[in-house]
């Protein structure tokens, strides 16, 4: 299906891409940290909302 060269290229590309994304994320995290204060509350609210949807689905199932 894929040649050996294509498989090597795909593996190298994934490793290089993930490494680059980690480096860029760490640089941006230092610069943008003050702008994202309180985002955990939004995440918690989102999880509660999804939980409520599953609870409603479970209760309405009968």
C-alpha positions as a Python dict, from the first residue, in 0.01 Angstrom:
ca = {
    (1, 'X'): (0, 0, 0),
    (2, 'X'): (274, 246, 99),
    (3, 'X'): (635, 227, -4),
    (4, 'X'): (913, 214, 254),
    (5, 'X'): (1014, 571, 171),
    (6, 'X'): (660, 698, 225),
    (7, 'X'): (639, 527, 564),
    (8, 'X'): (975, 676, 672),
    (9, 'X'): (863, 1019, 555),
    (10, 'X'): (534, 992, 746),
    (11, 'X'): (712, 888, 1067),
    (12, 'X'): (968, 1167, 1033),
    (13, 'X'): (696, 1421, 956),
    (14, 'X'): (485, 1326, 1259),
    (15, 'X'): (787, 1339, 1492),
    (16, 'X'): (900, 1677, 1352),
    (17, 'X'): (548, 1821, 1361),
    (18, 'X'): (477, 1714, 1720),
    (19, 'X'): (818, 1840, 1836),
    (20, 'X'): (762, 2177, 1668),
    (21, 'X'): (413, 2209, 1816),
    (22, 'X'): (544, 2137, 2167),
    (23, 'X'): (820, 2399, 2133),
    (24, 'X'): (582, 2664, 1997),
    (25, 'X'): (322, 2586, 2264),
    (26, 'X'): (576, 2631, 2543),
    (27, 'X'): (687, 2967, 2402),
    (28, 'X'): (329, 3090, 2364),
    (29, 'X'): (226, 2964, 2707),
    (30, 'X'): (466, 3204, 2878),
    (31, 'X'): (346, 3502, 2676),
    (32, 'X'): (-28, 3432, 2685),
    (33, 'X'): (-74, 3301, 3039),
    (34, 'X'): (-209, 3634, 3180),
    (35, 'X'): (-482, 3645, 2914),
    (36, 'X'): (-627, 3304, 3002),
    (37, 'X'): (-696, 3345, 3373),
    (38, 'X'): (-1026, 3187, 3474),
    (39, 'X'): (-1060, 2959, 3174),
    (40, 'X'): (-1082, 2660, 3404),
    (41, 'X'): (-1423, 2783, 3517),
    (42, 'X'): (-1544, 2778, 3158),
    (43, 'X'): (-1411, 2424, 3119),
    (44, 'X'): (-1581, 2312, 3441),
    (45, 'X'): (-1907, 2474, 3327),
    (46, 'X'): (-1880, 2296, 2994),
    (47, 'X'): (-1830, 1960, 3167),
    (48, 'X'): (-2129, 2025, 3394),
    (49, 'X'): (-2340, 2114, 3090),
    (50, 'X'): (-2241, 1794, 2908),
    (51, 'X'): (-2310, 1597, 3227),
    (52, 'X'): (-2657, 1752, 3250),
    (53, 'X'): (-2728, 1659, 2890),
    (54, 'X'): (-2634, 1297, 2960),
    (55, 'X'): (-2845, 1300, 3277),
    (56, 'X'): (-3147, 1433, 3086),
    (57, 'X'): (-3093, 1173, 2814),
    (58, 'X'): (-3072, 897, 3076),
    (59, 'X'): (-3386, 1015, 3259),
    (60, 'X'): (-3588, 1060, 2938),
    (61, 'X'): (-3486, 718, 2808),
    (62, 'X'): (-3764, 540, 2997),
}
